[in-house]
Short mmCIF file of C-alpha atoms (C1' of nucleotides) in Angstrom, two decimals:
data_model
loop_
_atom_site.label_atom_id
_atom_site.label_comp_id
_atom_site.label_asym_id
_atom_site.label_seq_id
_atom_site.Cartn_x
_atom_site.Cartn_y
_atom_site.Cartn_z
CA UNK J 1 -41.37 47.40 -25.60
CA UNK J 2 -40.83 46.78 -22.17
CA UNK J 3 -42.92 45.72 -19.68
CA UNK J 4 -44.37 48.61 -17.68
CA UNK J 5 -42.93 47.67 -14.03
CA UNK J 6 -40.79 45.00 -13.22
CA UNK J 7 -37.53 44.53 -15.16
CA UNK J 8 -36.52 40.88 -14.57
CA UNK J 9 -33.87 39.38 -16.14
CA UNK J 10 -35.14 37.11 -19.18
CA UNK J 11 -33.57 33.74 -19.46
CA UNK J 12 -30.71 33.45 -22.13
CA UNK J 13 -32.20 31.57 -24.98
CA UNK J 14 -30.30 30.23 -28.18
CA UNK J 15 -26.40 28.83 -27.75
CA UNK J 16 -26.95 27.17 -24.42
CA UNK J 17 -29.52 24.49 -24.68
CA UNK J 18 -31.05 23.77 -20.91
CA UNK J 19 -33.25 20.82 -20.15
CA UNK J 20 -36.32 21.70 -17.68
CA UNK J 21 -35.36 22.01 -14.00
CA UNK J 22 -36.74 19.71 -11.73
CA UNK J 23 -37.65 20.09 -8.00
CA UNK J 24 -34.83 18.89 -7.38
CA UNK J 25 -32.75 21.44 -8.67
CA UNK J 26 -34.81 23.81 -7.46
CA UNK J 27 -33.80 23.07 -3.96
CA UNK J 28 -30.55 22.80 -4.43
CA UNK J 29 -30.34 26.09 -5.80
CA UNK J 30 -32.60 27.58 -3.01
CA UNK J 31 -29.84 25.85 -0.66
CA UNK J 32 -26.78 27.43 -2.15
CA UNK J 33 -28.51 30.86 -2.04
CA UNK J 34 -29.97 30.85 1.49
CA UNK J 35 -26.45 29.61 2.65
CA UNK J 36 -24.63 32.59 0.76
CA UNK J 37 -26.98 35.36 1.03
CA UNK J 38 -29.72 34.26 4.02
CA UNK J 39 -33.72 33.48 3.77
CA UNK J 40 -34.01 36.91 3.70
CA UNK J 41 -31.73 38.29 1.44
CA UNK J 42 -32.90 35.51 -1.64
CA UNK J 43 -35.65 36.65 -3.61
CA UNK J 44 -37.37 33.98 -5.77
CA UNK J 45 -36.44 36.34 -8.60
CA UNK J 46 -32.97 35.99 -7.22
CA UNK J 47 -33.53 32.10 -7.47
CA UNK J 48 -35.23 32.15 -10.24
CA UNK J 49 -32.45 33.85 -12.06
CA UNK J 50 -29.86 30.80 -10.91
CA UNK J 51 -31.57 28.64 -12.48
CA UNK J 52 -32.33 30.64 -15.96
CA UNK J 53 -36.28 31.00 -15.18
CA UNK J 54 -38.13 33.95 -13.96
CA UNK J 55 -39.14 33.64 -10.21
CA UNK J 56 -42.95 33.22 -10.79
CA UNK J 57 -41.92 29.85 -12.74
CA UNK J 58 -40.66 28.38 -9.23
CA UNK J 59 -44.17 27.88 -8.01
CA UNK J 60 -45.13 25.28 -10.47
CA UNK J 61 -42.27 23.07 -8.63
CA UNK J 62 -42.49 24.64 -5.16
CA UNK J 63 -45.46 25.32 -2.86
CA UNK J 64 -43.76 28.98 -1.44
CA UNK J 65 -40.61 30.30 -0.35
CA UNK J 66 -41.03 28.68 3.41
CA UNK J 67 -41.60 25.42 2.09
CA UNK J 68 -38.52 25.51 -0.11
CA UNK J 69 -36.78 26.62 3.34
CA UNK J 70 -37.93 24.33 5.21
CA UNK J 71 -37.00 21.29 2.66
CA UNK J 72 -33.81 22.33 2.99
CA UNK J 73 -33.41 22.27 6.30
CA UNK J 74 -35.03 18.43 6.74
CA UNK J 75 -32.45 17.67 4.04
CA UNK J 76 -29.66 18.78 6.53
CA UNK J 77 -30.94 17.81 9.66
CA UNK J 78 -31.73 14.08 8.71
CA UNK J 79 -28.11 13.51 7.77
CA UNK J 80 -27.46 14.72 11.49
CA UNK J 81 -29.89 12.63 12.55
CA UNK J 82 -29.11 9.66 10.85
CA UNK J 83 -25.25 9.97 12.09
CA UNK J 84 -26.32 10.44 15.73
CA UNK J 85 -28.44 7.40 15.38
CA UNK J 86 -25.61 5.44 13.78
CA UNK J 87 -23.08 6.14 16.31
CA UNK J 88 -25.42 5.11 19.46
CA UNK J 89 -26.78 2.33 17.20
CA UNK J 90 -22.91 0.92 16.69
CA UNK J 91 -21.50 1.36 20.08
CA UNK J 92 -18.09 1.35 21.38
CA UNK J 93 -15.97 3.50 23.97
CA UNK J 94 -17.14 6.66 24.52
CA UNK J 95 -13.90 7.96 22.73
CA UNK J 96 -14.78 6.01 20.16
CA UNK J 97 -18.13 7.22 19.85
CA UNK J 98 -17.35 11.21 20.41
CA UNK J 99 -14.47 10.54 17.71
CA UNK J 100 -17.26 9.16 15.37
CA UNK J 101 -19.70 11.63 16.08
CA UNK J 102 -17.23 14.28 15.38
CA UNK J 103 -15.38 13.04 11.94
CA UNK J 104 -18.90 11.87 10.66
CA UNK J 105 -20.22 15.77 11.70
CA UNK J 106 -17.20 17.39 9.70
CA UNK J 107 -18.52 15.10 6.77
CA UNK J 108 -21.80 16.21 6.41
CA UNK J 109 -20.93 20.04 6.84
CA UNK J 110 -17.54 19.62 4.26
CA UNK J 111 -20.41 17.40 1.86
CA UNK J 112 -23.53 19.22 1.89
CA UNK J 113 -21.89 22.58 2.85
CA UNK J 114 -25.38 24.42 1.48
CA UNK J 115 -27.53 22.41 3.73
CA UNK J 116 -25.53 22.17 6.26
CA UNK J 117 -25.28 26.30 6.62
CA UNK J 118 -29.32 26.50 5.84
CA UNK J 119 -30.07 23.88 9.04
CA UNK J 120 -27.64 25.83 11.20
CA UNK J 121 -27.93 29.25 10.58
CA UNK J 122 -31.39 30.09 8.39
CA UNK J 123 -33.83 27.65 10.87
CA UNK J 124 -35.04 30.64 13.08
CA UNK J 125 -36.44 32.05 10.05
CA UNK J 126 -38.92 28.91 9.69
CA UNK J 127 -42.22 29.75 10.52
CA UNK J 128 -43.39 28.69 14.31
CA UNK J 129 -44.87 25.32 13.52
CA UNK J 130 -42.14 23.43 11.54
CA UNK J 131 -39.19 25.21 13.72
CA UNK J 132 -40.57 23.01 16.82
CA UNK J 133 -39.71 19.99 14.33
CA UNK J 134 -36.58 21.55 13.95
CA UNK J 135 -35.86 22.24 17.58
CA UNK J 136 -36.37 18.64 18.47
CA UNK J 137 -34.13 17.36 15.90
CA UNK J 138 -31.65 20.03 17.33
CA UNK J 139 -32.64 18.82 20.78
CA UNK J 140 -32.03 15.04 19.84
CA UNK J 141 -28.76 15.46 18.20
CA UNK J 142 -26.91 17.60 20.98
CA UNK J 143 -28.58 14.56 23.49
CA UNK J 144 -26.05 12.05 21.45
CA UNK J 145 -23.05 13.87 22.76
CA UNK J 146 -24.12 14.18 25.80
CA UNK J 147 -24.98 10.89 26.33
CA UNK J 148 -21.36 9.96 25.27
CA UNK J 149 -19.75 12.66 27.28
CA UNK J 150 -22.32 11.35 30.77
CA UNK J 151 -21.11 8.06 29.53
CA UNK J 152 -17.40 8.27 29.65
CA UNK J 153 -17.83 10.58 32.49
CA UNK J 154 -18.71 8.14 34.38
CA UNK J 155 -16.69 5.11 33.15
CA UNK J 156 -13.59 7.54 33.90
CA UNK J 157 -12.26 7.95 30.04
CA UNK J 158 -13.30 11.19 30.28
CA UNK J 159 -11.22 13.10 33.59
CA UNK J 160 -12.86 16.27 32.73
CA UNK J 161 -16.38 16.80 32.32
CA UNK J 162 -18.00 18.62 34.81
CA UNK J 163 -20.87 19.89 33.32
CA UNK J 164 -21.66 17.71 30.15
CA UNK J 165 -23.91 20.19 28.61
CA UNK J 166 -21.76 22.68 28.73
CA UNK J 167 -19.07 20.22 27.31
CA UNK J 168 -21.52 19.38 24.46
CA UNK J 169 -22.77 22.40 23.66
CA UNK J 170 -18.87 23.95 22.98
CA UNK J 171 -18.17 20.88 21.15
CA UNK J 172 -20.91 21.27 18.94
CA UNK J 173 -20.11 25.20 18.47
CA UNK J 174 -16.59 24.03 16.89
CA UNK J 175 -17.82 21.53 14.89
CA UNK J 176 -21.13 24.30 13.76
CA UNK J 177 -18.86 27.16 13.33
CA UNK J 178 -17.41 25.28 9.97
CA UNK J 179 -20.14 26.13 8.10
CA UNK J 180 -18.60 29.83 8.01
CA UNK J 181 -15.11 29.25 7.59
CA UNK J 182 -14.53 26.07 5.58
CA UNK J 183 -14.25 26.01 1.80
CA UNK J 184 -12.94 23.09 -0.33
CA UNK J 185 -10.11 25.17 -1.91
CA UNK J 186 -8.99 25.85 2.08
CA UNK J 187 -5.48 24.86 3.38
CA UNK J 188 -7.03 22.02 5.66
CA UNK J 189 -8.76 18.62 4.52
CA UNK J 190 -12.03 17.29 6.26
CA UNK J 191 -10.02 14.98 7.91
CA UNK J 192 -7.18 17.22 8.99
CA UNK J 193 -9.89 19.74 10.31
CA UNK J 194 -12.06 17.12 12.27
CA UNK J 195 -8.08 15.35 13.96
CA UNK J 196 -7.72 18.96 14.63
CA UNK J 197 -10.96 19.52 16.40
CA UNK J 198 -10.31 16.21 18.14
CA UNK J 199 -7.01 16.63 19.89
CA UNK J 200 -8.36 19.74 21.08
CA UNK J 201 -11.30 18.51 22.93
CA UNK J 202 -9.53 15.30 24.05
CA UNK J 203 -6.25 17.14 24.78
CA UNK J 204 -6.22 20.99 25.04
CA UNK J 205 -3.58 22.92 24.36
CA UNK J 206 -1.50 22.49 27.27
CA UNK Q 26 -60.34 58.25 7.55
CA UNK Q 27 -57.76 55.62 7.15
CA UNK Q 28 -54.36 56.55 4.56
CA UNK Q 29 -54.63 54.80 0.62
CA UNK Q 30 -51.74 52.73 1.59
CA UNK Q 31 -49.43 51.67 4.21
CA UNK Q 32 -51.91 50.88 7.61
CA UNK Q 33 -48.54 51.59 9.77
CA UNK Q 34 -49.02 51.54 13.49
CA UNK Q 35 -49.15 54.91 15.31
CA UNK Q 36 -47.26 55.66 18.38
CA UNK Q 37 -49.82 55.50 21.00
CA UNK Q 38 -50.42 58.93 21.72
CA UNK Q 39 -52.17 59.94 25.71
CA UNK Q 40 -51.71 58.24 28.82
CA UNK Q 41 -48.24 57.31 28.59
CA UNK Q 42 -45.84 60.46 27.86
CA UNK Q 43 -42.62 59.47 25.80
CA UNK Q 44 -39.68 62.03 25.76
CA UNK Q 45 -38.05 62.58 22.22
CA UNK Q 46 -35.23 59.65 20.85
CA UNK Q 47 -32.12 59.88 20.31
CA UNK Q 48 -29.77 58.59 17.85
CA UNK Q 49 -28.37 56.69 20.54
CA UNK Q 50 -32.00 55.63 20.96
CA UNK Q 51 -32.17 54.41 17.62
CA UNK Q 52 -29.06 52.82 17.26
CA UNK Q 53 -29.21 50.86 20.52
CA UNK Q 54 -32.89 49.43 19.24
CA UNK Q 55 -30.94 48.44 16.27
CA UNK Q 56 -28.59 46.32 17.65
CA UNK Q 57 -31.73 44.54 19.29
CA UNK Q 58 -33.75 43.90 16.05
CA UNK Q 59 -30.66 43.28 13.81
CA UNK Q 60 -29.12 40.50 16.68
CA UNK Q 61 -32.97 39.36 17.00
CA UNK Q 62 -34.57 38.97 13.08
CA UNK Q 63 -31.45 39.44 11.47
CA UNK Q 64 -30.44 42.60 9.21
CA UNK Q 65 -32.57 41.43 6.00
CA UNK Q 66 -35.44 40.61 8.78
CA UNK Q 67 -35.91 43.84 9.94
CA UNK Q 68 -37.73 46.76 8.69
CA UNK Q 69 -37.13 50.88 9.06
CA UNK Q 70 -41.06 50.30 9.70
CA UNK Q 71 -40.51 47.29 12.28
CA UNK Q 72 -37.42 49.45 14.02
CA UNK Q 73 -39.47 52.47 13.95
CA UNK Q 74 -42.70 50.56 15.96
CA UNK Q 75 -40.00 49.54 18.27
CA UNK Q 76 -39.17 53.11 19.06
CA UNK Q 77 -42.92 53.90 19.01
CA UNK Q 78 -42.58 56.09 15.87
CA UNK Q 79 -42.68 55.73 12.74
CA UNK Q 80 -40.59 54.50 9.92
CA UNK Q 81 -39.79 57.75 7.87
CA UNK Q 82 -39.20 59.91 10.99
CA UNK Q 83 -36.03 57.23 11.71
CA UNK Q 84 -34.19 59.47 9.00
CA UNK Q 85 -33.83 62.57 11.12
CA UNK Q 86 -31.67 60.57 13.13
CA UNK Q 87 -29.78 58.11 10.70
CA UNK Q 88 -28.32 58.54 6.84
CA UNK Q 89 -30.04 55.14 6.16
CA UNK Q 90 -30.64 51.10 7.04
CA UNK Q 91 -26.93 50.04 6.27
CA UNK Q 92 -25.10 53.22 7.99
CA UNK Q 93 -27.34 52.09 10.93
CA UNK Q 94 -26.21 48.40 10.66
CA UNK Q 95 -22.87 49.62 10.15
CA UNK Q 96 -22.78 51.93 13.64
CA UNK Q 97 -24.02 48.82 15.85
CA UNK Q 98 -21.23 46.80 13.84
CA UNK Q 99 -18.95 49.39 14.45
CA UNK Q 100 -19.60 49.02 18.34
CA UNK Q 101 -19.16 45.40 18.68
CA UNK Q 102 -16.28 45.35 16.86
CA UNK Q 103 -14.37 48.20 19.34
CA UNK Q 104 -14.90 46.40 22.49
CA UNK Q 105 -13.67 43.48 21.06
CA UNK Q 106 -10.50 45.03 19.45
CA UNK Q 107 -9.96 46.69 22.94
CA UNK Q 108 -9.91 43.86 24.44
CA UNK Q 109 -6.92 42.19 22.41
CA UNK Q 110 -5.25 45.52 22.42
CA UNK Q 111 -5.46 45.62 26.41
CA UNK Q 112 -4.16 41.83 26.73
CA UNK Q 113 -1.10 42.34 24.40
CA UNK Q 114 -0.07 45.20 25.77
CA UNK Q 115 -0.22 43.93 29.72
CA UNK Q 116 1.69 40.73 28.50
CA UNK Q 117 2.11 37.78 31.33
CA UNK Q 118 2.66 33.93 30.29
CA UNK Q 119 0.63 32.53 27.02
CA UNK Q 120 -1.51 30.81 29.55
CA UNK Q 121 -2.68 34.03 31.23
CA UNK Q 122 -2.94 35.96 28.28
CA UNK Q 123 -5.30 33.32 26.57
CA UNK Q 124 -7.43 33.14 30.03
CA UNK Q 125 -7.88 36.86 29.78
CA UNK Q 126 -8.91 36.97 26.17
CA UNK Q 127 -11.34 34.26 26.93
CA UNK Q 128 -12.63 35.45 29.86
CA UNK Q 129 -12.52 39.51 28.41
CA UNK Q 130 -14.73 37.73 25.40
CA UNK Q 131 -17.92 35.91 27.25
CA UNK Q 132 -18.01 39.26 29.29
CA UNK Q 133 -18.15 41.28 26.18
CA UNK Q 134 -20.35 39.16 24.99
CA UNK Q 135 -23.01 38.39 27.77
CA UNK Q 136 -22.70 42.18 28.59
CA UNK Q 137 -23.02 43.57 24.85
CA UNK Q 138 -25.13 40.84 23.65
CA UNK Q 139 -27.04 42.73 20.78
CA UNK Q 140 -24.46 43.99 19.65
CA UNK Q 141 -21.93 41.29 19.22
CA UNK Q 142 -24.41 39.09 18.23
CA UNK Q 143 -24.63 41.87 14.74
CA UNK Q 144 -21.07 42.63 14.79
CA UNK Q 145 -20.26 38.70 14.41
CA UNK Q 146 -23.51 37.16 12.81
CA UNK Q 147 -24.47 40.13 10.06
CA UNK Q 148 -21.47 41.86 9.11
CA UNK Q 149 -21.46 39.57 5.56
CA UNK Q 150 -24.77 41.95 4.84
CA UNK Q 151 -22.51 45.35 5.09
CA UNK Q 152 -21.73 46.87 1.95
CA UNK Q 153 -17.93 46.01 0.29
CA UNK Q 154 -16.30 48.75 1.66
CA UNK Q 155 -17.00 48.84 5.24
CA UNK Q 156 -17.06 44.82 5.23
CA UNK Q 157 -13.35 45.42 4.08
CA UNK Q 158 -12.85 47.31 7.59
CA UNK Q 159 -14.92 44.36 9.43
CA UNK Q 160 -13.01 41.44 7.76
CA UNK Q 161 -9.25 43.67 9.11
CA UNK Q 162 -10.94 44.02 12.49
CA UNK Q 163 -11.50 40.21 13.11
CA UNK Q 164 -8.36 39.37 11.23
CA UNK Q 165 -6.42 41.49 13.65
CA UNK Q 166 -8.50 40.04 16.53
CA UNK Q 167 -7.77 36.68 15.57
CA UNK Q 168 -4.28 37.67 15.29
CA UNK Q 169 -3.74 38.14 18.92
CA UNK Q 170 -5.02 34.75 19.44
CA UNK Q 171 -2.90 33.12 17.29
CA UNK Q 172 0.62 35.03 18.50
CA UNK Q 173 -0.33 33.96 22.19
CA UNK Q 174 -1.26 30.45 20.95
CA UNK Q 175 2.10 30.29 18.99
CA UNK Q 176 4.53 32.01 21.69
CA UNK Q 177 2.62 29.37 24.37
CA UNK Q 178 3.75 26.70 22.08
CA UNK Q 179 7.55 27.83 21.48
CA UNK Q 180 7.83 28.56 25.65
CA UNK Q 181 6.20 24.88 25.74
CA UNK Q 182 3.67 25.62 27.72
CA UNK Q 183 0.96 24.79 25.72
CA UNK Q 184 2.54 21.08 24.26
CA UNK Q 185 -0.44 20.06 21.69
CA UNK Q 186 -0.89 23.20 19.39
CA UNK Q 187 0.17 21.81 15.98
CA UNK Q 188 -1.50 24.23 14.22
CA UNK Q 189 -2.14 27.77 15.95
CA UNK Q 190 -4.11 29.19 12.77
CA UNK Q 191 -6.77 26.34 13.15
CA UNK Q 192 -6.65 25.99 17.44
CA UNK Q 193 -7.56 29.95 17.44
CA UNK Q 194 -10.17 29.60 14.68
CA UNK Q 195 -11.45 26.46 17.04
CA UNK Q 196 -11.37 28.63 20.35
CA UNK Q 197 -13.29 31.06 18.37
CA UNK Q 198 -15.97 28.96 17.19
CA UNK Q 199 -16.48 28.25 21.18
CA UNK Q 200 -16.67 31.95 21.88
CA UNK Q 201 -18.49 33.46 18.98
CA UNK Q 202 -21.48 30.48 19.28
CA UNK Q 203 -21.97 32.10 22.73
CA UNK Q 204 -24.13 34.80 20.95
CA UNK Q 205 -26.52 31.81 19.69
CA UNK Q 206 -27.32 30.22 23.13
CA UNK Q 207 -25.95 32.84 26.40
CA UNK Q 208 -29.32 33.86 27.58
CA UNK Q 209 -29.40 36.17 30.79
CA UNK Q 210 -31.67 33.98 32.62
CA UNK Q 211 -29.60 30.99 31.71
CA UNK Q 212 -28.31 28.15 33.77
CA UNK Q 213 -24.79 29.38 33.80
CA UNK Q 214 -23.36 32.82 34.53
CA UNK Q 215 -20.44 34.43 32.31
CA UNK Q 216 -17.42 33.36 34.52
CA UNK Q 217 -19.16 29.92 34.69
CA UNK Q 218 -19.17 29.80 31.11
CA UNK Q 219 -15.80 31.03 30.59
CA UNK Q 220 -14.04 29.07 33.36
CA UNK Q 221 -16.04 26.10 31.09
CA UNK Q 222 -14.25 27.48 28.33
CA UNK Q 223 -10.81 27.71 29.75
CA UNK Q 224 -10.79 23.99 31.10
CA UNK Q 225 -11.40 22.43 27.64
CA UNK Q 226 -9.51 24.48 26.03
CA UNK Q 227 -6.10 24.08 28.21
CA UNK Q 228 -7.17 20.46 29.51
CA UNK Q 229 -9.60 18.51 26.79
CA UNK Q 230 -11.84 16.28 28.43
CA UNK Q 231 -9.58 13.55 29.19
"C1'" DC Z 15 -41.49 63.66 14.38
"C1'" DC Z 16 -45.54 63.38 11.22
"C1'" DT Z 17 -48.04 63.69 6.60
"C1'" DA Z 18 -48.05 62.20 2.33
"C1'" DC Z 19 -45.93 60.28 -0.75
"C1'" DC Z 20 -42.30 57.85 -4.46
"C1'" DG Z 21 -40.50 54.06 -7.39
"C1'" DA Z 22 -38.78 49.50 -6.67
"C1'" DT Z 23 -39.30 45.11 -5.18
"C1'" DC Z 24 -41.54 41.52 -2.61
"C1'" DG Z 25 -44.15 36.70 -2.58
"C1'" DG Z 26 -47.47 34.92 -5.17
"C1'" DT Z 27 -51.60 33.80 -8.74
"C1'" DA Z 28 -54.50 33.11 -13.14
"C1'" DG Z 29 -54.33 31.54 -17.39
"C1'" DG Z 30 -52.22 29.65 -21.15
"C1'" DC Y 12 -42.33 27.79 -18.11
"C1'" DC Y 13 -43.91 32.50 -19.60
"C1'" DT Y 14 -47.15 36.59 -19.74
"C1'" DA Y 15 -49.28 39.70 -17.22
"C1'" DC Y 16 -50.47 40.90 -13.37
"C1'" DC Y 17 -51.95 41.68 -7.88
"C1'" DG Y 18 -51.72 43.91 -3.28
"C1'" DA Y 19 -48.31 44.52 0.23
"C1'" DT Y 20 -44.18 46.14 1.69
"C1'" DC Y 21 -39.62 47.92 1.06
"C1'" DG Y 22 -36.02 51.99 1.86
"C1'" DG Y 23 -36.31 56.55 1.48
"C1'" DT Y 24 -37.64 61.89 0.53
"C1'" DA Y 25 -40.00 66.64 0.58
"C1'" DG Y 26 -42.06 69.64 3.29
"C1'" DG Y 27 -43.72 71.20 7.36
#
DNA sequence: CCTACCGATCGGTAGG
DNA sequence: CCTACCGATCGGTAGG
């Protein structure tokens, strides 16, 4: 009775009524599953099976597993984008604009928590040609803060930044890093998290 | 002439002459692959080429793929808890106990980079029960950060740690994100980085 | 350390 | 979206 090779889990059918699945659930899914488990460690069986569908069903929604990767991460990285852009696009001090860059980046990572972890942690795993896109949307993004940081370098709000890629790049590993620690059940809000982050790099400890 | 299945690559046999490996061998090229493709990314097959043998002859050496990831795990993880062990016990002011973790972590790091780069970015693929052993490893490691961050703030030396479970998790973030960009060849050397580190940490950047 | 495999699983396709 | 597959590759073993 059953099927020579290949045991896949059947979709339940009867009790629960489900509606098709669109695309768009299909990369949500693929999100939450590359965040949790890694590219590599997702099947589309495995993905499949989250939604109720067997994995060869994917493909009339999807082109391939990469693709569905590297949707993903656009997803994530254009909310980066589009914060960086807002930030230099509004202006300010440089305080101001390092305090927006960081409270909007704690957004996007406590929002889109899937995405967020997929664009930061699965994006080596793109093939060659769409990781250069990625790479220069990396690129662009970390330029933002250290434009800011050059910036109030050199207007003297900022005492001490020596070496503003440096500066930017530990700023950005805080701020990164919260895609493997934070949960929404966790002790600490969004905003409590990103005042934290921020009296640290404005402060230090001592 | 050619095997039914599985075109594998031969080790090159002839001109060059390549004494037997060692476990040590294998482990060590582990640690490379694992830190390089990632644990799901890497094949007995691919680790086996590495070595210049081939996949199945790997098991004379090792019980299997996750006792190996587990070993290379097992070696980041020591120098680390060394490390914290070493600094507690030598005590000094909060302020020169946190520079030498700091500084005792980017050498372990740019030193051991294969191997922390495993221990701290593919332990979540190790099976329950030794990820139990991993999770009371960093715990404990994070521990020592957070008594030196707390006994700095009741001595008042350090006068802007409000919350010593979230400034160590921060510090962290800075440290552990070295194993993502600390290249060799890079710009800055370790006590560069760390001295980097240690100014805004203790001072911010204003 | 290789030869010669094993059963399971992989990403993916043809056809309905 | 399923049925029924495909060839490739996976981790791993028996025997030498």
């Amino acid at each position: 009775m059953r099927p020579q090779r290949g045991e896949e889990v059947r979709p339940q059918r009867g009790e629960e009524v489900t509606s098709p699945k669109t695309r768009e659930d299909v990369v949500r899914a693929a999100g939450r599953l590359f965040a949790e488990r890694g590219y590599h460690g997702t099947s589309m069986r495995d993905l499949g099976q989250e939604l109720g569908l067997l994995g060869s069903s994917l493909y009339s929604h999807i082109e391939g597993k990469d693709q569905l990767l590297l949707e993903v991460i656009r997803r994530g990285g254009a909310m980066f984008a589009a914060l960086a852009e807002e930030v230099v696009a509004t202006g300010g001090t440089a305080a101001e604009q390092l305090r927006r860059l960081v409270v909007g980046h704690v957004a996007i990572i406590t929002e889109f928590l899937d995405e967020s972890a997929t664009f930061l942690e699965e994006g080596r795993f793109l093939p060659a040609e769409p990781r250069a896109e990625l790479v220069e949307l990396r690129d662009a993004y970390e330029d933002a803060y250290r434009a800011v940081l050059t910036t109030g370098a050199r207007s003297h709000e900022f005492h001490n930044v020596d070496d503003p890629a440096l500066t930017s790049t530990l700023i950005l590993s805080m701020l990164n890093a919260l895609v493997r620690w934070y949960r929404p059940s966790g002790r600490l809000s969004p905003e409590e998290i990103a005042d934290g982050i921020l009296a640290l790099v404005m402060e230090g400890v001592s």
